[in-house]
């Protein structure tokens, strides 16, 4: 029987002990330089919490008990320290360290011996409060080969008559069976030329279907363990999003998935029993991926207004030591032992632990990580200051990123630059809309 209704979205309304969770947290974060030059993307602070915290919170809230965190050797020691010393949740988290960065599907192959059941794969840059309960239930009841979590984009504003665009997102073409959530096709605009091709076998099986472009792939996938058998014989597949998912969806009606048409093929039993693929569609909830500089800043600032109380990710609130006529606006998050000099203001910004701001400093719409010093007379706007950086007196930064431990010279004026010890980088070139596809 197909699942077509709604289940409770309350935390742990049905636990998920039969599923293993996998977080792919080994992405190098190349599109987030210089923030990730000497620091793992998975531990970058979002609302003064490591990015990895948000995926762990989603899984814990859904009732998972075990999770494998996949990382690469370059920063594995930092993740190990976080999981063993700082993470205080209920999940039993183990770490699998890859020798080098590889595709997301390759990462699944590398840990296949550790997966003994159906499993959930979640990208290590997802920030969301969408409950996984419905997605897991759709997978359970339909006996799915694959269940994909999709988020409906913002509904049109009645006053303006159009929807607010989502930054850094390519369009997904989602083909669904009418009156159900069976997933018939999933293609990204990044993979298409001029036309969207509909396969004839899909037309034969489902002559009536709908194609939607208002759904965003959350990069959260529930998979049958049979998928691992398929990956064993298809080494050409390296990406989950762009290769594995479209292939599984396209071939769910085909009794022979590969060139060889024998029952020995890894998905022969799957095809015989017609294990379907489904979509889990959510109209509400927060969803974003932190995979670019702009999305990193946007998520940090966005959570100042709309926190994720649904998964208990609220950071601790601290007060700062302030000088005369200094001001911190209500839409700010301040870390431990922050110090502000006289006539200094902080507006709509996130400030980490042990930061010191001099007198007559203005910080607006910015993210300031831990142990940052900003000297007198500085103006910081729409800027990210990495941990241990120093901004010397009378400096103006707008739309900039300052690398870890970097010192910006006094009396500097910089706009749209990445400031690093290796030299400044002009940021005028627009970033690609595609996210990291390494594990």
Short mmCIF file of C-alpha atoms in Angstrom, two decimals:
data_model
loop_
_atom_site.label_atom_id
_atom_site.label_comp_id
_atom_site.label_asym_id
_atom_site.label_seq_id
_atom_site.Cartn_x
_atom_site.Cartn_y
_atom_site.Cartn_z
CA UNK A 1 0.00 0.00 0.00
CA UNK A 2 1.27 3.46 -0.84
CA UNK A 3 1.70 6.04 1.90
CA UNK A 4 -0.26 9.17 1.00
CA UNK A 5 -1.20 10.75 4.32
CA UNK A 6 0.51 12.79 7.01
CA UNK A 7 2.13 11.45 10.13
CA UNK A 8 2.95 13.32 13.27
CA UNK A 9 5.90 15.69 12.99
CA UNK A 10 6.54 15.68 16.72
CA UNK A 11 10.08 14.68 17.74
CA UNK A 12 10.54 10.92 18.18
CA UNK A 13 6.89 10.15 17.34
CA UNK A 14 8.42 6.96 15.90
CA UNK A 15 12.03 6.18 16.66
CA UNK A 16 14.43 5.03 13.97
CA UNK A 17 16.61 2.33 15.54
CA UNK A 18 16.41 0.13 12.42
CA UNK A 19 18.10 2.82 10.32
CA UNK A 20 21.77 3.72 10.36
CA UNK A 21 22.60 7.38 9.73
CA UNK A 22 25.54 8.58 7.63
CA UNK A 23 26.74 12.19 7.61
CA UNK A 24 29.05 13.04 4.71
CA UNK A 25 31.22 15.67 6.39
CA UNK A 26 34.43 15.36 4.41
CA UNK A 27 33.80 18.08 1.84
CA UNK A 28 36.81 20.34 1.40
CA UNK A 29 34.66 23.47 1.18
CA UNK A 30 36.61 24.84 -1.78
CA UNK A 31 33.87 27.35 -2.52
CA UNK A 32 34.17 28.76 0.99
CA UNK A 33 37.82 29.82 0.90
CA UNK A 34 39.41 31.44 2.87
CA UNK A 35 37.17 30.24 5.73
CA UNK A 36 38.05 26.61 5.03
CA UNK A 37 41.71 27.04 4.08
CA UNK A 38 42.90 25.77 7.47
CA UNK A 39 39.67 24.62 9.07
CA UNK A 40 37.07 21.91 8.28
CA UNK A 41 33.82 23.15 6.80
CA UNK A 42 31.88 20.77 9.07
CA UNK A 43 33.06 22.66 12.16
CA UNK A 44 32.57 26.22 10.95
CA UNK A 45 30.41 28.03 13.51
CA UNK A 46 26.78 28.63 12.60
CA UNK A 47 25.00 30.59 15.34
CA UNK A 48 28.03 29.78 17.49
CA UNK A 49 27.51 26.03 16.99
CA UNK A 50 29.60 23.78 14.73
CA UNK A 51 27.87 23.12 11.41
CA UNK A 52 28.03 19.38 12.17
CA UNK A 53 25.87 19.99 15.24
CA UNK A 54 22.86 20.71 13.06
CA UNK A 55 22.89 17.35 11.25
CA UNK A 56 23.40 15.51 14.54
CA UNK A 57 20.45 17.39 16.03
CA UNK A 58 18.17 16.48 13.10
CA UNK A 59 19.05 12.80 13.48
CA UNK A 60 18.75 12.74 17.26
CA UNK A 61 15.39 14.45 17.05
CA UNK A 62 14.18 11.72 14.67
CA UNK A 63 15.12 8.96 17.10
CA UNK A 64 18.30 7.65 15.53
CA UNK A 65 20.73 5.84 17.78
CA UNK A 66 23.82 5.35 15.60
CA UNK A 67 25.58 7.60 13.11
CA UNK A 68 28.76 7.36 11.04
CA UNK A 69 30.45 10.69 10.38
CA UNK A 70 32.58 10.45 7.24
CA UNK A 71 35.55 12.82 7.13
CA UNK A 72 38.88 13.13 5.37
CA UNK A 73 42.29 12.80 6.98
CA UNK A 74 43.21 16.48 6.56
CA UNK A 75 41.03 17.66 9.45
CA UNK A 76 39.89 14.40 11.05
CA UNK A 77 41.56 15.17 14.38
CA UNK A 78 39.43 18.27 14.84
CA UNK A 79 36.23 16.31 14.18
CA UNK A 80 37.41 13.56 16.52
CA UNK A 81 37.93 16.12 19.28
CA UNK A 82 34.47 17.59 18.72
CA UNK A 83 32.70 14.22 18.78
CA UNK A 84 34.58 12.91 21.83
CA UNK A 85 34.79 16.07 23.95
CA UNK A 86 32.21 18.64 22.90
CA UNK A 87 29.25 16.73 21.48
CA UNK A 88 26.86 16.00 24.36
CA UNK A 89 23.96 14.43 22.46
CA UNK A 90 22.49 10.94 22.71
CA UNK A 91 23.73 9.57 19.39
CA UNK A 92 26.44 6.95 19.31
CA UNK A 93 28.71 8.66 16.78
CA UNK A 94 31.60 6.87 15.10
CA UNK A 95 33.99 8.43 12.61
CA UNK A 96 35.23 6.97 9.36
CA UNK A 97 38.29 8.74 7.96
CA UNK A 98 38.89 8.71 4.21
CA UNK A 99 42.48 8.97 3.02
CA UNK A 100 41.52 11.74 0.59
CA UNK A 101 38.48 13.62 -0.68
CA UNK A 102 36.28 11.60 -3.00
CA UNK A 103 32.82 11.65 -4.53
CA UNK A 104 29.81 11.14 -2.29
CA UNK A 105 28.93 7.80 -3.89
CA UNK A 106 32.57 6.71 -3.54
CA UNK A 107 32.32 7.51 0.18
CA UNK A 108 29.33 5.15 0.49
CA UNK A 109 31.37 2.39 -1.14
CA UNK A 110 34.16 3.01 1.35
CA UNK A 111 31.87 2.36 4.33
CA UNK A 112 29.58 -0.31 2.83
CA UNK A 113 30.97 -2.95 5.20
CA UNK A 114 29.69 -0.91 8.14
CA UNK A 115 26.12 -0.63 6.83
CA UNK A 116 23.95 -3.64 7.73
CA UNK A 117 20.48 -2.11 7.26
CA UNK A 118 18.57 0.57 5.39
CA UNK A 119 20.23 3.90 6.03
CA UNK A 120 19.91 7.68 5.80
CA UNK A 121 22.55 9.80 4.07
CA UNK A 122 22.66 13.49 4.94
CA UNK A 123 25.03 16.08 3.54
CA UNK A 124 27.36 17.64 6.10
CA UNK A 125 26.32 21.17 5.16
CA UNK A 126 22.55 20.89 5.75
CA UNK A 127 20.90 23.23 8.25
CA UNK A 128 17.23 22.41 8.74
CA UNK A 129 14.46 21.86 11.25
CA UNK A 130 12.33 19.67 8.96
CA UNK A 131 11.44 16.50 10.93
CA UNK A 132 12.59 13.26 9.33
CA UNK A 133 9.66 11.28 10.75
CA UNK A 134 7.46 11.52 7.63
CA UNK A 135 10.35 10.69 5.33
CA UNK A 136 11.20 7.57 7.31
CA UNK A 137 7.56 6.48 7.42
CA UNK A 138 7.15 6.87 3.66
CA UNK A 139 10.21 4.67 3.20
CA UNK A 140 8.98 2.07 5.69
CA UNK A 141 5.41 1.71 4.46
CA UNK A 142 6.21 1.66 0.75
CA UNK A 143 9.28 -0.54 1.05
CA UNK A 144 11.16 2.05 -0.99
CA UNK A 145 14.46 1.59 -2.70
CA UNK A 146 15.05 5.32 -2.27
CA UNK A 147 13.18 8.14 -0.54
CA UNK A 148 14.25 11.73 -1.24
CA UNK A 149 13.41 14.64 1.06
CA UNK A 150 12.24 17.67 -0.92
CA UNK A 151 11.35 21.15 0.35
CA UNK A 152 8.83 23.32 -1.45
CA UNK A 153 10.26 26.73 -2.25
CA UNK A 154 8.72 29.89 -0.86
CA UNK A 155 5.11 30.42 -1.87
CA UNK A 156 4.38 33.57 -3.92
CA UNK A 157 3.83 36.74 -1.95
CA UNK A 158 0.19 37.81 -2.56
CA UNK A 159 1.26 41.45 -2.54
CA UNK A 160 4.10 41.09 -5.02
CA UNK A 161 2.81 38.15 -7.02
CA UNK A 162 6.09 36.26 -7.20
CA UNK A 163 8.16 33.98 -5.03
CA UNK A 164 11.38 35.05 -3.40
CA UNK A 165 14.27 33.33 -5.19
CA UNK A 166 16.49 30.93 -3.30
CA UNK A 167 20.14 31.94 -3.43
CA UNK A 168 22.75 29.56 -4.84
CA UNK A 169 20.24 26.97 -5.99
CA UNK A 170 20.01 25.31 -9.37
CA UNK A 171 16.53 24.17 -10.36
CA UNK A 172 15.47 20.56 -9.82
CA UNK A 173 12.97 19.04 -12.26
CA UNK A 174 10.87 16.64 -10.19
CA UNK A 175 8.48 14.25 -11.93
CA UNK A 176 5.79 12.74 -9.66
CA UNK A 177 2.99 10.26 -10.07
CA UNK A 178 -0.39 12.01 -9.60
CA UNK A 179 -2.13 11.55 -6.25
CA UNK A 180 0.95 10.01 -4.68
CA UNK A 181 4.49 10.94 -3.87
CA UNK A 182 6.11 8.33 -6.08
CA UNK A 183 9.22 9.81 -7.63
CA UNK A 184 9.43 9.17 -11.36
CA UNK A 185 12.31 11.44 -12.34
CA UNK A 186 14.73 13.82 -10.64
CA UNK A 187 17.05 15.94 -12.79
CA UNK A 188 19.07 19.01 -11.96
CA UNK A 189 19.20 21.93 -14.38
CA UNK A 190 22.97 21.80 -13.98
CA UNK A 191 22.94 18.46 -15.82
CA UNK A 192 20.61 19.49 -18.66
CA UNK A 193 21.35 21.07 -22.02
CA UNK A 194 18.39 22.69 -23.75
CA UNK A 195 15.73 20.02 -23.22
CA UNK A 196 14.29 17.86 -20.48
CA UNK A 197 14.16 14.29 -21.84
CA UNK A 198 11.33 11.97 -20.74
CA UNK A 199 12.15 8.29 -21.25
CA UNK A 200 9.67 6.17 -23.19
CA UNK A 201 9.49 3.49 -20.54
CA UNK A 202 8.32 6.13 -18.07
CA UNK A 203 5.57 7.18 -20.48
CA UNK A 204 4.49 3.56 -20.83
CA UNK A 205 4.39 2.95 -17.09
CA UNK A 206 2.91 6.31 -16.10
CA UNK A 207 1.21 8.07 -19.03
CA UNK A 208 -0.01 10.77 -16.63
CA UNK A 209 2.42 12.61 -14.37
CA UNK A 210 3.32 16.07 -13.16
CA UNK A 211 6.62 17.92 -13.42
CA UNK A 212 7.44 20.42 -10.68
CA UNK A 213 10.22 22.98 -10.43
CA UNK A 214 9.21 24.37 -7.02
CA UNK A 215 10.92 21.63 -5.01
CA UNK A 216 14.47 21.73 -3.66
CA UNK A 217 16.51 18.60 -3.03
CA UNK A 218 17.47 18.71 0.66
CA UNK A 219 20.39 16.29 0.14
CA UNK A 220 18.79 13.92 2.65
CA UNK A 221 18.24 10.43 1.25
CA UNK A 222 16.81 7.25 2.79
CA UNK A 223 18.19 4.20 0.97
CA UNK A 224 17.64 0.48 0.95
CA UNK A 225 20.77 -1.55 1.59
CA UNK A 226 20.26 -2.96 -1.93
CA UNK A 227 21.65 0.33 -3.22
CA UNK A 228 25.10 -0.65 -1.92
CA UNK A 229 25.03 -3.80 -4.04
CA UNK A 230 24.29 -1.65 -7.07
CA UNK A 231 27.23 0.64 -6.30
CA UNK A 232 29.59 -2.34 -6.12
CA UNK A 233 29.15 -3.02 -9.83
CA UNK A 234 28.83 0.57 -11.00
CA UNK A 235 32.14 2.17 -10.14
CA UNK A 236 31.54 4.88 -12.75
CA UNK A 237 28.98 6.43 -10.39
CA UNK A 238 30.77 8.89 -8.09
CA UNK A 239 28.04 11.37 -7.10
CA UNK A 240 24.88 10.62 -5.11
CA UNK A 241 22.99 13.71 -6.23
CA UNK A 242 23.94 13.86 -9.90
CA UNK A 243 24.42 10.17 -10.77
CA UNK A 244 23.18 7.63 -8.22
CA UNK A 245 19.77 9.15 -7.44
CA UNK A 246 18.78 9.87 -11.07
CA UNK A 247 19.91 6.36 -12.10
CA UNK A 248 17.92 4.59 -9.38
CA UNK A 249 14.83 6.67 -10.10
CA UNK A 250 15.05 6.20 -13.88
CA UNK A 251 15.49 2.44 -13.65
CA UNK A 252 12.93 1.53 -10.99
CA UNK A 253 10.57 0.15 -13.70
CA UNK A 254 13.27 -1.73 -15.60
CA UNK A 255 13.86 -5.45 -14.94
CA UNK A 256 17.43 -5.13 -16.29
CA UNK A 257 19.30 -2.14 -14.94
CA UNK A 258 22.62 -2.82 -16.60
CA UNK A 259 23.81 -4.31 -19.85
CA UNK A 260 23.82 -7.82 -18.46
CA UNK A 261 20.26 -9.13 -18.22
CA UNK A 262 20.75 -11.89 -15.69
CA UNK A 263 19.26 -12.57 -12.28
CA UNK A 264 22.78 -12.25 -10.87
CA UNK A 265 22.72 -8.52 -11.43
CA UNK A 266 22.74 -6.62 -8.08
CA UNK A 267 19.36 -4.99 -8.71
CA UNK A 268 17.68 -7.96 -10.36
CA UNK A 269 15.80 -8.86 -7.18
CA UNK A 270 14.96 -5.20 -6.66
CA UNK A 271 13.47 -4.87 -10.14
CA UNK A 272 11.51 -8.12 -9.88
CA UNK A 273 9.78 -6.84 -6.77
CA UNK A 274 9.49 -3.33 -8.25
CA UNK A 275 10.92 -1.49 -5.27
CA UNK A 276 9.78 2.08 -5.93
CA UNK A 277 11.36 5.46 -5.30
CA UNK A 278 9.42 8.09 -3.37
CA UNK A 279 9.58 11.77 -2.52
CA UNK A 280 8.91 13.19 0.92
CA UNK A 281 7.61 16.72 0.27
CA UNK A 282 7.54 19.40 2.96
CA UNK A 283 5.88 22.77 2.54
CA UNK A 284 7.09 24.33 5.79
CA UNK A 285 10.27 24.36 7.80
CA UNK A 286 13.73 25.87 7.44
CA UNK A 287 16.18 24.38 4.95
CA UNK A 288 19.49 25.66 3.68
CA UNK A 289 22.86 24.31 2.67
CA UNK A 290 26.00 26.06 3.88
CA UNK A 291 28.13 25.51 0.79
CA UNK A 292 29.10 29.05 -0.28
CA UNK A 293 30.33 32.21 1.40
CA UNK A 294 27.00 33.92 0.73
CA UNK A 295 24.93 31.05 2.14
CA UNK A 296 27.15 30.89 5.23
CA UNK A 297 26.53 34.54 6.02
CA UNK A 298 22.85 34.31 5.07
CA UNK A 299 22.17 31.31 7.33
CA UNK A 300 23.95 32.84 10.31
CA UNK A 301 22.03 36.08 10.01
CA UNK A 302 18.76 34.37 9.17
CA UNK A 303 18.85 32.27 12.33
CA UNK A 304 19.13 35.41 14.44
CA UNK A 305 15.48 36.09 13.61
CA UNK A 306 14.14 32.57 13.17
CA UNK A 307 15.92 30.04 15.35
CA UNK A 308 15.53 26.29 15.04
CA UNK A 309 13.85 25.59 18.37
CA UNK A 310 12.17 22.54 16.80
CA UNK A 311 15.47 20.66 16.99
CA UNK A 312 16.86 22.45 20.05
CA UNK A 313 19.82 24.07 18.35
CA UNK A 314 19.62 27.36 20.23
CA UNK A 315 23.04 28.52 21.33
CA UNK A 316 23.71 29.79 24.82
CA UNK A 317 23.02 33.49 25.31
CA UNK A 318 25.72 35.57 26.98
CA UNK A 319 26.09 39.19 27.92
CA UNK A 320 29.06 41.34 26.96
CA UNK A 321 31.17 43.79 28.94
CA UNK A 322 30.36 47.14 27.37
CA UNK A 323 31.84 50.62 27.58
CA UNK A 324 29.89 53.85 27.85
CA UNK A 325 27.31 54.50 25.10
CA UNK A 326 27.94 51.11 23.50
CA UNK A 327 24.98 49.24 22.05
CA UNK A 328 24.12 45.67 21.03
CA UNK A 329 20.88 45.32 19.06
CA UNK A 330 18.31 42.69 19.96
CA UNK A 331 19.01 40.70 16.78
CA UNK A 332 22.50 39.65 17.83
CA UNK A 333 24.08 36.52 19.25
CA UNK A 334 27.01 37.18 21.56
CA UNK A 335 29.49 34.54 22.77
CA UNK A 336 31.31 34.24 26.07
CA UNK A 337 33.37 37.11 27.51
CA UNK A 338 32.92 39.60 24.68
CA UNK A 339 34.23 43.10 25.41
CA UNK A 340 33.10 46.33 23.76
CA UNK A 341 34.82 49.69 24.08
CA UNK A 342 33.08 53.06 24.32
CA UNK A 343 30.60 54.14 21.62
CA UNK A 344 30.78 50.79 19.88
CA UNK A 345 27.70 49.24 18.27
CA UNK A 346 26.93 45.70 17.10
CA UNK A 347 23.83 45.24 14.91
CA UNK A 348 22.35 42.03 13.48
CA UNK A 349 25.56 40.06 13.89
CA UNK A 350 26.88 36.84 15.39
CA UNK A 351 29.86 37.23 17.72
CA UNK A 352 31.85 34.25 19.02
CA UNK A 353 33.68 33.69 22.31
CA UNK A 354 36.40 35.94 23.74
CA UNK A 355 36.13 38.75 21.19
CA UNK A 356 37.38 42.26 21.90
CA UNK A 357 36.14 45.38 20.11
CA UNK A 358 37.75 48.77 20.68
CA UNK A 359 36.05 52.15 20.86
CA UNK A 360 33.99 53.69 18.05
CA UNK A 361 33.65 50.35 16.26
CA UNK A 362 30.64 49.58 14.05
CA UNK A 363 29.83 45.96 13.25
CA UNK A 364 26.74 45.31 11.10
CA UNK A 365 25.34 42.19 9.39
CA UNK A 366 28.52 40.26 10.07
CA UNK A 367 29.83 37.01 11.55
CA UNK A 368 32.71 37.28 14.00
CA UNK A 369 34.22 33.96 15.12
CA UNK A 370 36.16 33.26 18.33
CA UNK A 371 39.11 35.25 19.70
CA UNK A 372 38.82 38.12 17.23
CA UNK A 373 40.21 41.59 17.97
CA UNK A 374 38.84 44.70 16.26
CA UNK A 375 40.68 47.88 17.18
CA UNK A 376 39.38 51.44 17.53
CA UNK A 377 37.51 53.17 14.73
CA UNK A 378 36.82 50.14 12.52
CA UNK A 379 33.72 49.76 10.34
CA UNK A 380 32.76 46.14 9.57
CA UNK A 381 29.77 45.46 7.28
CA UNK A 382 28.53 42.20 5.67
CA UNK A 383 31.84 40.63 6.55
CA UNK A 384 33.10 37.36 8.06
CA UNK A 385 36.00 37.54 10.50
CA UNK A 386 37.55 34.12 11.13
CA UNK A 387 38.90 33.03 14.49
CA UNK A 388 42.09 34.65 15.81
CA UNK A 389 42.00 37.39 13.20
CA UNK A 390 42.98 40.97 14.06
CA UNK A 391 41.58 44.10 12.45
CA UNK A 392 43.87 47.03 13.24
CA UNK A 393 42.67 50.57 13.87
CA UNK A 394 40.56 52.68 11.51
CA UNK A 395 39.96 49.89 9.00
CA UNK A 396 36.80 49.65 6.85
CA UNK A 397 35.70 46.24 5.56
CA UNK A 398 32.61 45.66 3.43
CA UNK A 399 31.58 42.32 1.92
CA UNK A 400 34.90 40.76 2.91
CA UNK A 401 36.16 37.52 4.43
CA UNK A 402 39.20 37.46 6.69
CA UNK A 403 41.10 34.18 7.02
CA UNK A 404 41.95 32.44 10.30
CA UNK A 405 44.72 34.23 12.17
CA UNK A 406 45.09 36.96 9.56
CA UNK A 407 45.88 40.55 10.53
CA UNK A 408 44.44 43.40 8.48
CA UNK A 409 46.69 46.46 8.49
CA UNK A 410 45.58 49.73 10.09
CA UNK A 411 43.78 52.31 7.92
CA UNK A 412 42.85 49.67 5.30
CA UNK A 413 39.74 50.01 3.15
CA UNK A 414 38.61 46.79 1.49
CA UNK A 415 35.47 45.84 -0.43
CA UNK A 416 34.57 42.44 -1.90
CA UNK A 417 37.87 40.84 -0.94
CA UNK A 418 39.06 37.63 0.70
CA UNK A 419 41.92 38.67 2.97
CA UNK A 420 44.52 35.97 3.58
CA UNK A 421 48.20 35.68 4.37
CA UNK A 422 48.68 34.43 0.79
CA UNK A 423 47.34 37.67 -0.62
CA UNK A 424 43.99 39.26 -1.27
CA UNK A 425 41.45 37.67 -3.60
CA UNK A 426 38.97 39.65 -5.65
CA UNK A 427 35.46 38.31 -5.09
CA UNK A 428 33.63 40.00 -7.92
CA UNK A 429 33.30 36.74 -9.89
CA UNK A 430 29.95 35.06 -9.23
CA UNK A 431 30.14 31.62 -7.64
CA UNK A 432 28.76 28.50 -9.33
CA UNK A 433 25.32 27.44 -8.09
CA UNK A 434 26.40 23.85 -7.63
CA UNK A 435 27.35 22.62 -4.18
CA UNK A 436 30.31 20.52 -3.10
CA UNK A 437 29.90 16.92 -4.22
CA UNK A 438 32.86 15.53 -2.34
CA UNK A 439 32.19 13.58 0.81
#
